[in-house]
Short mmCIF file of C-alpha atoms and ligand atoms in Angstrom, two decimals:
data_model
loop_
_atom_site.label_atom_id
_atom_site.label_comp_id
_atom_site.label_asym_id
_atom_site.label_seq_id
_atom_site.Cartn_x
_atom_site.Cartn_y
_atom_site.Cartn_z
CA UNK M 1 108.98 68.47 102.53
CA UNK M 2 110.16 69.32 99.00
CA UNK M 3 108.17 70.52 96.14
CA UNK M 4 108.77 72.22 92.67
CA UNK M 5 106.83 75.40 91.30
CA UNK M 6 107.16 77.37 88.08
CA UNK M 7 107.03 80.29 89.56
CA UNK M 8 107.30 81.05 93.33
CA UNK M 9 105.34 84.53 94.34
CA UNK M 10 106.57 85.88 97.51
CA UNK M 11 103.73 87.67 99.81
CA UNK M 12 100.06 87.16 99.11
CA UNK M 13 98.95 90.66 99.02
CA UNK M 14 96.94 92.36 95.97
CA UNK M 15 100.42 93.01 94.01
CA UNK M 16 101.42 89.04 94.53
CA UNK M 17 97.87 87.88 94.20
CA UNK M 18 96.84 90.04 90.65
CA UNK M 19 100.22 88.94 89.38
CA UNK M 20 99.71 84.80 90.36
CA UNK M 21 95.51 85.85 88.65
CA UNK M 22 97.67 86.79 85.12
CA UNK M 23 100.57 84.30 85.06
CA UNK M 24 97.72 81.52 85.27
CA UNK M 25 95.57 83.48 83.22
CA UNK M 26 98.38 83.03 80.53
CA UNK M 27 98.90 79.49 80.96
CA UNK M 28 101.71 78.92 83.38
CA UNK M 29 99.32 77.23 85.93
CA UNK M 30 102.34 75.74 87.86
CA UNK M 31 102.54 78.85 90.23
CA UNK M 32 102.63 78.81 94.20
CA UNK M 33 101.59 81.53 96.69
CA UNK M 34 103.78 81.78 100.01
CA UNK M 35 102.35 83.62 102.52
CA UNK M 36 103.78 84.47 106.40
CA UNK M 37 100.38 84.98 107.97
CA UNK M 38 97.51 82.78 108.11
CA UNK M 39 95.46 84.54 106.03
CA UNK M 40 95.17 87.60 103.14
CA UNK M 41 95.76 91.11 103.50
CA UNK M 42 97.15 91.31 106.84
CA UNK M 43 100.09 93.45 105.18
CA UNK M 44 99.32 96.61 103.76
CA UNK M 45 96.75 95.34 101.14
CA UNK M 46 94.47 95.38 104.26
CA UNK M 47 94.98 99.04 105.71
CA UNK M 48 94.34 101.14 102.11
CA UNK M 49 91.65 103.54 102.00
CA UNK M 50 91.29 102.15 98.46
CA UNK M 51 91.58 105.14 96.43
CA UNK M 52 92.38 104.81 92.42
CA UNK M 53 93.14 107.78 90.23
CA UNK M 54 94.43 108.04 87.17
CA UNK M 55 95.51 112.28 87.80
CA UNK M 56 99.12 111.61 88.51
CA UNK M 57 102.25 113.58 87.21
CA UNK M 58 104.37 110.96 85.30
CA UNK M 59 103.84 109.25 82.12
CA UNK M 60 104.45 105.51 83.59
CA UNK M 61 101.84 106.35 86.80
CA UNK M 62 99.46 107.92 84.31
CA UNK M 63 99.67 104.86 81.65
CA UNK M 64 99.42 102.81 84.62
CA UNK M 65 96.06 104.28 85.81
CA UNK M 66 94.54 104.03 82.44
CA UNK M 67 94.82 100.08 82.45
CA UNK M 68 94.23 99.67 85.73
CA UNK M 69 90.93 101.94 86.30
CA UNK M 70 88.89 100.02 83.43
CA UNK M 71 89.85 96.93 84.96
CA UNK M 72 88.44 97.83 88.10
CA UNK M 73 85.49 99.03 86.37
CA UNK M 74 85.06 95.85 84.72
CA UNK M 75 86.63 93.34 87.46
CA UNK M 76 83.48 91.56 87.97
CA UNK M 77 82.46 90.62 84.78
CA UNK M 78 86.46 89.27 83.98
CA UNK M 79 86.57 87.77 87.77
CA UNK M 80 83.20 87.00 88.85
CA UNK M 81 84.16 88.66 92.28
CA UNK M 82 83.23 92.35 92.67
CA UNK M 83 85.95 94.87 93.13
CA UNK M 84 84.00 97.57 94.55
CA UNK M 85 84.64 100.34 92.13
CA UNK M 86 82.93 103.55 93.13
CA UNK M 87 84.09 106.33 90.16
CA UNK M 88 82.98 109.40 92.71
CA UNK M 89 85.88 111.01 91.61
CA UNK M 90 89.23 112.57 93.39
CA UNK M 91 88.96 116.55 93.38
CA UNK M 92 92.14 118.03 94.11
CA UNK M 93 91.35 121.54 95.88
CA UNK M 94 94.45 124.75 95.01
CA UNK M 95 94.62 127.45 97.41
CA UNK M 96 97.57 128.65 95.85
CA UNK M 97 99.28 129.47 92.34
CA UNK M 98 101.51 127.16 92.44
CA UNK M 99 98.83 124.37 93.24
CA UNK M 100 97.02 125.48 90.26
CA UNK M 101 100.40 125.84 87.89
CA UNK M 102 101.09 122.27 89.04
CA UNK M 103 97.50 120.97 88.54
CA UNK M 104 97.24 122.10 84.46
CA UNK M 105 100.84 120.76 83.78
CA UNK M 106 99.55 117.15 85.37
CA UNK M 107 96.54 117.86 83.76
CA UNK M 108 98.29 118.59 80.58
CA UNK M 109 100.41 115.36 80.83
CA UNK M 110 97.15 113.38 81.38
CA UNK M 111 95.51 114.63 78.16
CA UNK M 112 98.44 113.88 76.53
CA UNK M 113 98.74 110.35 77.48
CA UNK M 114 94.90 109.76 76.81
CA UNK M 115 92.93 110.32 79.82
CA UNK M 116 89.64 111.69 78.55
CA UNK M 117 88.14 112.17 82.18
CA UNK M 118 89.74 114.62 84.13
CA UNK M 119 89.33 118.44 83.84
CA UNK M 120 90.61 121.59 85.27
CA UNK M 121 87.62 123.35 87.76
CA UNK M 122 86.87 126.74 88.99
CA UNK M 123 86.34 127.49 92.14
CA UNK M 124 82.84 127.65 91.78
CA UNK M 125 82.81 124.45 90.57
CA UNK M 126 85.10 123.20 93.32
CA UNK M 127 82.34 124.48 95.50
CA UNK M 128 79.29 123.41 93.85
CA UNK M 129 81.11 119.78 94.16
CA UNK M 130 81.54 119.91 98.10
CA UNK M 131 79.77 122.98 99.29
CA UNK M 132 80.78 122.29 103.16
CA UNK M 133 84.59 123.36 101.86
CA UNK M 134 86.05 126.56 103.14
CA UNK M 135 86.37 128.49 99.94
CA UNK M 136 87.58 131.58 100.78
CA UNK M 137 91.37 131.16 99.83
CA UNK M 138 90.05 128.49 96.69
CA UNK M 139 91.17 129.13 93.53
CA UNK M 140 90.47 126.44 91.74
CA UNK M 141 91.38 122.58 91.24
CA UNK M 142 91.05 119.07 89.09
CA UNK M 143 88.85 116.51 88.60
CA UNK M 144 88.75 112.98 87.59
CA UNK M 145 84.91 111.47 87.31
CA UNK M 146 86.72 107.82 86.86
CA UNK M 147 88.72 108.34 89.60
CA UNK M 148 87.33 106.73 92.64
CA UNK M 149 87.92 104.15 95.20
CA UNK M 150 88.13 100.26 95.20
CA UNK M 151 87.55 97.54 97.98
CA UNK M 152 91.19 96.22 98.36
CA UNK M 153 90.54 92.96 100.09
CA UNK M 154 88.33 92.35 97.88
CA UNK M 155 89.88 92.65 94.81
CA UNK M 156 92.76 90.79 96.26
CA UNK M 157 90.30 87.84 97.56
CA UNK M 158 89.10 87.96 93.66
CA UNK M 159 92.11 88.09 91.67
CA UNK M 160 93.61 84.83 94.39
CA UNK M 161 90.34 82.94 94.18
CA UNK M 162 90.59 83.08 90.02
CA UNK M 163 94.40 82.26 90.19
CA UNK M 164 93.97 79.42 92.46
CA UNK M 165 90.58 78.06 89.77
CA UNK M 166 93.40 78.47 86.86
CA UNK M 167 95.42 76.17 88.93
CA UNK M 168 97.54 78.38 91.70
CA UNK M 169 98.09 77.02 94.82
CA UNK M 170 97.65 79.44 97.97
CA UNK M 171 100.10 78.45 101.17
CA UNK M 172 99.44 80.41 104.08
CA UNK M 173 101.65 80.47 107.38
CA UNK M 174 104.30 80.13 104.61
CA UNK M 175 107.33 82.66 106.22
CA UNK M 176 109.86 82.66 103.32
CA UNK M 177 112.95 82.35 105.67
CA UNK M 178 115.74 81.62 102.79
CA UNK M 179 116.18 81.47 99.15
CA UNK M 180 118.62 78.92 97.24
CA UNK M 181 120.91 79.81 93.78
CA UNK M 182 123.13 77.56 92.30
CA UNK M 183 125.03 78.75 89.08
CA UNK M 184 121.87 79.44 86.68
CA UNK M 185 120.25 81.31 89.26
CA UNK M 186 117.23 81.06 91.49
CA UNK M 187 117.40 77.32 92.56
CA UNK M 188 114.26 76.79 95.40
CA UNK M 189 112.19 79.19 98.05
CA UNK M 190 112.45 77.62 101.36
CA UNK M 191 110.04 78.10 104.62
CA UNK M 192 110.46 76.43 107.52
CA UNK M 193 108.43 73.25 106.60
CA UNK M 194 108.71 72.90 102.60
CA UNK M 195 111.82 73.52 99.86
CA UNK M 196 110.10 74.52 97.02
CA UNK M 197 113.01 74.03 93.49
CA UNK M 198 111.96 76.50 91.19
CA UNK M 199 113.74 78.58 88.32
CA UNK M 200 111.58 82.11 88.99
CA UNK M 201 110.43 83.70 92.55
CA UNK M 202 109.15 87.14 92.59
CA UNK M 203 109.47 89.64 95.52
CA UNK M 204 105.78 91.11 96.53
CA UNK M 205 106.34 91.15 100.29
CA UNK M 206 105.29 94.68 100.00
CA UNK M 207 106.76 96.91 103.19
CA UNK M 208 109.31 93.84 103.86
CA UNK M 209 110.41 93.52 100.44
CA UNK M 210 114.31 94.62 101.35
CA UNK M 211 114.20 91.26 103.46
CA UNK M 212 113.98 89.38 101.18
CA UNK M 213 116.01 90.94 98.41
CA UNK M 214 118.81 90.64 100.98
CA UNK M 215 118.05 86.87 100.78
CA UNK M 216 119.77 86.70 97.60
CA UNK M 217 122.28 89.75 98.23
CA UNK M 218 120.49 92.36 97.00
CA UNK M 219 120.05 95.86 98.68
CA UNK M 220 116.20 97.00 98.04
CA UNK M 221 115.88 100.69 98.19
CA UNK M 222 112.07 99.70 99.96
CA UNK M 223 111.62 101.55 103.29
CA UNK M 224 108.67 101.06 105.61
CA UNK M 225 106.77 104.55 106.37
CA UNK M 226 103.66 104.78 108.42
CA UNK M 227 100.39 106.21 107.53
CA UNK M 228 97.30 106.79 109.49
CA UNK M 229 93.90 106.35 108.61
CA UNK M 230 90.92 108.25 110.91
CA UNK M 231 87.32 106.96 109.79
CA UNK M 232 84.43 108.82 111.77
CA UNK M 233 80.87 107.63 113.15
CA UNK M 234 78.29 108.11 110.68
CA UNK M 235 77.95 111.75 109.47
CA UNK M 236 75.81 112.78 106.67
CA UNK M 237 76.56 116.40 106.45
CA UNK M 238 78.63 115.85 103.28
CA UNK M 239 77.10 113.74 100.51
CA UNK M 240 77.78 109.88 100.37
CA UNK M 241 78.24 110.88 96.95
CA UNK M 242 81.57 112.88 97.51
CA UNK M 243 84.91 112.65 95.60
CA UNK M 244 88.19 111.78 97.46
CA UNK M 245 88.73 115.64 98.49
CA UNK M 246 92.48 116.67 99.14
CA UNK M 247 92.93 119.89 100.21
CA UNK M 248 96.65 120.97 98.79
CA UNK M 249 97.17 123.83 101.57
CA UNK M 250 97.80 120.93 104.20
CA UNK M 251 97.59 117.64 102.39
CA UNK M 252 94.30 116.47 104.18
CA UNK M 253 92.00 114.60 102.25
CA UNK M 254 88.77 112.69 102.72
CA UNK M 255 86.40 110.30 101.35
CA UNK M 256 82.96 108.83 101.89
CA UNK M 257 83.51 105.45 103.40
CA UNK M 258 80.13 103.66 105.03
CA UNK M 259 77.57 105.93 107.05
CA UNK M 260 80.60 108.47 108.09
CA UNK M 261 84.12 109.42 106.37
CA UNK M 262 87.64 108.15 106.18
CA UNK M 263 89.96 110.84 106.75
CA UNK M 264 93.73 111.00 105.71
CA UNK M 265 96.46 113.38 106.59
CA UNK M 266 100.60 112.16 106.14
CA UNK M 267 102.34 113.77 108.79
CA UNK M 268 106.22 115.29 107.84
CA UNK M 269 106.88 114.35 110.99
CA UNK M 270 106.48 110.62 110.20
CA UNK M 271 110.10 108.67 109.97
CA UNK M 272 110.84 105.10 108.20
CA UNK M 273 109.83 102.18 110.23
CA UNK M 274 107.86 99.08 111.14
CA UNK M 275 105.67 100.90 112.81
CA UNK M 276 102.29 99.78 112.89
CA UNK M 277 100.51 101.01 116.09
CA UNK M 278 98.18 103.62 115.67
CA UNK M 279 99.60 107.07 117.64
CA UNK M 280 96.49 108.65 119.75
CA UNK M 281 97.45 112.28 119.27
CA UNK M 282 97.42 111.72 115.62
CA UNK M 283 93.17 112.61 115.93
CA UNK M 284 93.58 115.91 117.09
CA UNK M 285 96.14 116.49 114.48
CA UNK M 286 93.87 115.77 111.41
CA UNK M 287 91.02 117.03 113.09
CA UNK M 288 92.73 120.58 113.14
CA UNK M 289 93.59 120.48 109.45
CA UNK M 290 89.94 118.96 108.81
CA UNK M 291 88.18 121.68 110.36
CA UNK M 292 89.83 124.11 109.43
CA UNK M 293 88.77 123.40 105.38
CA UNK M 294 85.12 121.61 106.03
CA UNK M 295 84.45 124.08 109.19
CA UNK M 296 81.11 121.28 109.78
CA UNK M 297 83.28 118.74 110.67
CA UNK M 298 83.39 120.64 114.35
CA UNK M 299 80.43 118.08 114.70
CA UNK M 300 82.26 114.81 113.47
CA UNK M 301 82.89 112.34 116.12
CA UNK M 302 85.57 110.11 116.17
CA UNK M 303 86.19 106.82 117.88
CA UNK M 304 90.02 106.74 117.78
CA UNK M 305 90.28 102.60 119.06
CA UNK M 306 88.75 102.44 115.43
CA UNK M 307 91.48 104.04 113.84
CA UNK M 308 94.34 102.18 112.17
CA UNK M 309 98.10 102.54 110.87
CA UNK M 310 99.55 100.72 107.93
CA UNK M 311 102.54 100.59 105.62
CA UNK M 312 103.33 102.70 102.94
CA UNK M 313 106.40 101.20 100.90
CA UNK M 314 108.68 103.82 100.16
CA UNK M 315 111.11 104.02 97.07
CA UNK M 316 113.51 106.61 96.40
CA UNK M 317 111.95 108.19 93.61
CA UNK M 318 108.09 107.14 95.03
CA UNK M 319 107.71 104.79 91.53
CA UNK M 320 107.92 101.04 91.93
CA UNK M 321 110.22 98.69 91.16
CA UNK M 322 109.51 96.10 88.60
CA UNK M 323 110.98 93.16 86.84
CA UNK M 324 114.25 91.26 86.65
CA UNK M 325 116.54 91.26 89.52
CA UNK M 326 120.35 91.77 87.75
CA UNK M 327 122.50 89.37 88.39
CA UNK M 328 120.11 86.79 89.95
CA UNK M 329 118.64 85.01 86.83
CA UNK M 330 115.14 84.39 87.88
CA UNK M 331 114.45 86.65 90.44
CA UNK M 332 111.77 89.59 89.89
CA UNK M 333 110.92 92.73 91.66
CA UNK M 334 107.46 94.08 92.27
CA UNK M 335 107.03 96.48 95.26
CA UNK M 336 108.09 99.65 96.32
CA UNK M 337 104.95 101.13 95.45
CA UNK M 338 105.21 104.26 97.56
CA UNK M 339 101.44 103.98 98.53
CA UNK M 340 100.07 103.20 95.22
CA UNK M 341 100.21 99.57 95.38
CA UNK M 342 96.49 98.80 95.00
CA UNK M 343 95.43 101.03 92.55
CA UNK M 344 98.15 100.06 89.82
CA UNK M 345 97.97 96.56 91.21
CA UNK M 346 96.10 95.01 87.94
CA UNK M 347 98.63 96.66 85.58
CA UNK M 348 101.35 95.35 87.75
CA UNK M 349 100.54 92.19 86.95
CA UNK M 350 100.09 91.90 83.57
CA UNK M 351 103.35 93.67 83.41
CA UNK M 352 105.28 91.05 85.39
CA UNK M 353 103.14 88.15 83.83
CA UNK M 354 104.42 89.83 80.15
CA UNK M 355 107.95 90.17 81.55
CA UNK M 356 108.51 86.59 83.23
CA UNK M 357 106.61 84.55 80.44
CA UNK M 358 107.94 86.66 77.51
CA UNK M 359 110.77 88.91 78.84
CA UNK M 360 109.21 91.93 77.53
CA UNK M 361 105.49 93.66 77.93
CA UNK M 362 103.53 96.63 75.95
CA UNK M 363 101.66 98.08 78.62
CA UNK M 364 104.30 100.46 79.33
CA UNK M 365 108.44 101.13 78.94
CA UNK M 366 109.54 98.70 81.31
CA UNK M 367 113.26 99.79 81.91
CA UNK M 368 111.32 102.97 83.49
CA UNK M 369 110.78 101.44 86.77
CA UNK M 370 113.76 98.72 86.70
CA UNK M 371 115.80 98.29 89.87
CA UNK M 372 119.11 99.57 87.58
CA UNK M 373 117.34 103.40 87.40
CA UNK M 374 118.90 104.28 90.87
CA UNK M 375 122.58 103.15 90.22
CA UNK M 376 122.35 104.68 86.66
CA UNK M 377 120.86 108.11 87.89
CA UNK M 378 117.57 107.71 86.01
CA UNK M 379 114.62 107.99 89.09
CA UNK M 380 111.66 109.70 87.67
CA UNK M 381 110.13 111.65 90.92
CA UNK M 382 106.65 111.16 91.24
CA UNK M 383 105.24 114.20 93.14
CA UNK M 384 101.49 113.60 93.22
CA UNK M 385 101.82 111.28 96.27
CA UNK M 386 98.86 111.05 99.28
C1 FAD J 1 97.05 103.70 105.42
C2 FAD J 1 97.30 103.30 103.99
C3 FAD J 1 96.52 103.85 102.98
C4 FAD J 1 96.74 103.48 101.66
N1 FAD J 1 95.94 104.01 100.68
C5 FAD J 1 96.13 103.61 99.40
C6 FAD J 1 95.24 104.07 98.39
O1 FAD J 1 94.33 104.85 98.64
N2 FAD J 1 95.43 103.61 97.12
C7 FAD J 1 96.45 102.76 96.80
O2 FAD J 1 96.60 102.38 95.63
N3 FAD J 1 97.30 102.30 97.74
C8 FAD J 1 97.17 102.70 99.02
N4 FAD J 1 98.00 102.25 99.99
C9 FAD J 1 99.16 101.43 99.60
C10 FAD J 1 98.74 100.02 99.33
O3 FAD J 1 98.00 99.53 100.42
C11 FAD J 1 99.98 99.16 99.06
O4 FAD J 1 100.78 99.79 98.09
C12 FAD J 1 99.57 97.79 98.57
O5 FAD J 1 98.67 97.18 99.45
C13 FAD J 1 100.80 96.92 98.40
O6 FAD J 1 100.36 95.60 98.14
P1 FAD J 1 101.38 94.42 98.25
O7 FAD J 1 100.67 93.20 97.85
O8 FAD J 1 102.63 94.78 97.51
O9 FAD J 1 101.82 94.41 99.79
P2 FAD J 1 101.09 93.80 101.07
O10 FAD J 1 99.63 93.92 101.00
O11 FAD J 1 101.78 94.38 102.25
O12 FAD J 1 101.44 92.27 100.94
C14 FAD J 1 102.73 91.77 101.19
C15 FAD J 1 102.56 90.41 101.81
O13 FAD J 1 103.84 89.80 101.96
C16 FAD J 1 103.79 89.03 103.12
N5 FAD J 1 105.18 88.72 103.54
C17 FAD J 1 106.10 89.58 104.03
N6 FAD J 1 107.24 88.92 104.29
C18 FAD J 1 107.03 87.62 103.96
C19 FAD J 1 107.84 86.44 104.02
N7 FAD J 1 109.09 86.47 104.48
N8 FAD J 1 107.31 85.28 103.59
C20 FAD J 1 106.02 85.23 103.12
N9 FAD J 1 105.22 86.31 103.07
C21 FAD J 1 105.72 87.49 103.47
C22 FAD J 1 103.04 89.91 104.09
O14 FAD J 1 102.50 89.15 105.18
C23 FAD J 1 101.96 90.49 103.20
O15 FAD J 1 100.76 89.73 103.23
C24 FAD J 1 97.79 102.57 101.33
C25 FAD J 1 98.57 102.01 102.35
C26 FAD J 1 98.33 102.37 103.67
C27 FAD J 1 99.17 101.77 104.74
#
């Protein structure tokens, strides 16, 4: 079967679904959706503990943040599909100097580039916030009230069911298995039942991304890294009400999710891969480091068959990579978010709706996070990463 598309977005997660939402938002309606699986979210869109915060350490993640957060906040009204913004907060917790020396020059940078929200806490306050903490070897922290958490399927569902009422079309069990150029460029997206000729595909195949860069010769620096997620049976020893807690002595963080908690702990041990199954011992690992700060969670019980694993999609420098391919007119980058793929995904795209419909966008410096920074020497470590 052959077809034609404006724009071909490959990988129907919340990256490729917010950006087909803004393309047809901006009047390029002629926009189709591939999609290996037969249904949403079955990538890593699916296994995020949903957390959004704007307290990050570089300009780009920061300005990033500040569009996306609102847009959360306001998601329903725009989308007519909730998003499930809760702002309860993320409340980083120092134990050490260097924690707190590292949390006011963020904090600086984020007052800088306009966030109103966040603050610098004592350890009283830290306390007073989550009172089951350990707070002997506190010192102090930061705070974000609009920080919070999101529901990423359903944001995705939201942003794909607008795109596809502005006139996107949604093709699941869609492998992308090959990609055509003839001498202007991009020349048609094939899967094993349709040819699709279009001038523009985009790359949001999240985890898999290098795949399909390769299709067209390119070599993605996008590496597949594990992470675990632990949620508990109900447990209302710590408020519903909590912020995302990370405890910067061990990395271990925590939020409300349901009746219990999901807990979160990224093992050093952990090494690139597809690796999706969830690893047993991985429970008494996080339950060590969760003890030992919130000493009530002795009590917590855990059913580990409801545990999960996911993707994170690692970059170099732990920024994305957006916009133009070089050297392959018409093909676009927009992954390697380095596990921040659903909280910037509205600001992604808008960006990559700006840059494919008007070659340039506002919203932030957009040779920053180009795929040229790593041959040219200019990554820009992010090192507030979960
Ligand atoms: C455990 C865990 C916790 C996380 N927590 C957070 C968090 O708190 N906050 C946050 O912002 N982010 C978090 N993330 C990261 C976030 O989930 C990702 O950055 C985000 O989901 C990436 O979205 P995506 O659309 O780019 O990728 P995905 O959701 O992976 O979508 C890519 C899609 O491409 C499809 N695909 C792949 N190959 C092909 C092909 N050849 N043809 C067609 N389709 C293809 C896949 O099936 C998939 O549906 C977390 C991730 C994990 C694993």
């Amino acid at each position: 079967m052959n077809s034609t598309a404006e724009v071909v977005i490959i990988g129907s997660g919340i990256v490729g679904s917010s950006i087909a939402y803004q393309l047809t938002k901006a009047g390029c309606r002629d926009v189709v959706v591939l999609e290996r699986e037969s249904h949403q979210g079955k990538g890593s869109t699916g296994k995020s503990m949903g957390g959004v915060r704007a307290q990050f350490s570089t300009p780009v993640n920061i300005r990033m943040s500040l569009f996306s957060i609102p847009f959360f906040r306001d998601f329903e009204a725009a989308l007519g599909h909730p998003s499930g913004y809760r702002p309860q907060g993320y409340l980083f917790v120092a134990t050490a100097q260097k924690h707190l020396d590292y949390l006011r020059a963020n904090f600086e940078k984020q007052v800088a580039h306009g966030l109103t929200t966040a603050q610098l806490v004592q350890r009283d306050d830290v306390v007073r916030m989550v009172p089951q903490l350990r707070s002997d070897d506190i010192l102090g922290g930061s705070f974000c009230s609009t920080d919070g958490f999101v529901d990423p399927y359903s944001v995705m569902t939201g942003f794909m069911l607008r795109a596809m009422d502005q006139g996107a079309r949604l093709e699941r069990d869609a492998e992308v298995i090959a990609i055509d150029r003839d001498s202007k460029g991009i020349a048609a997206v094939k899967t094993a039942r349709e040819t699709i000729s279009t001038r523009i595909a985009v790359d949001c195949a999240g985890a898999w991304s290098a795949g399909i860069a390769k299709m067209v010769g390119i070599d993605l620096p996008v590496e597949p890294l594990r992470r675990m997620l632990v949620p508990t049976e109900p447990f209302d020893k710590v408020a519903h009400t909590a912020p995302m807690t990370i405890d910067m002595s061990t990395g271990f963080h925590f939020r409300p999710e349901g009746r219990g908690l999901l807990m979160a702990w990224n093992d050093p041990d952990e090494t690139p891969g597809f690796k999706t199954h969830f690893e047993r011992s991985f429970v008494e690992k996080i339950l060590t480091r969760a003890v030992d700060r919130v000493p009530v969670f002795e009590e917590l019980e855990v059913n580990p068959s409801r545990a999960w694993a996911g993707l994170y999609e690692m970059t170099p420098d732990h920024h994305p990579i957006l916009g133009a391919a070089p050297g392959v007119p018409g093909f676009f980058f927009a992954n390697g978010f380095s596990g921040h793929g659903v909280m910037h995904s509205p600001a992604t795209g808008k960006i990559l709706a700006d840059l494919i419909l008007k070659g340039s966008t506002d919203l932030i410096d957009a040779r920053l996070l180009n795929f040229e920074r790593f041959a040219e020497g200019r990554q820009i470590e992010e090192t507030a990463v979960l």
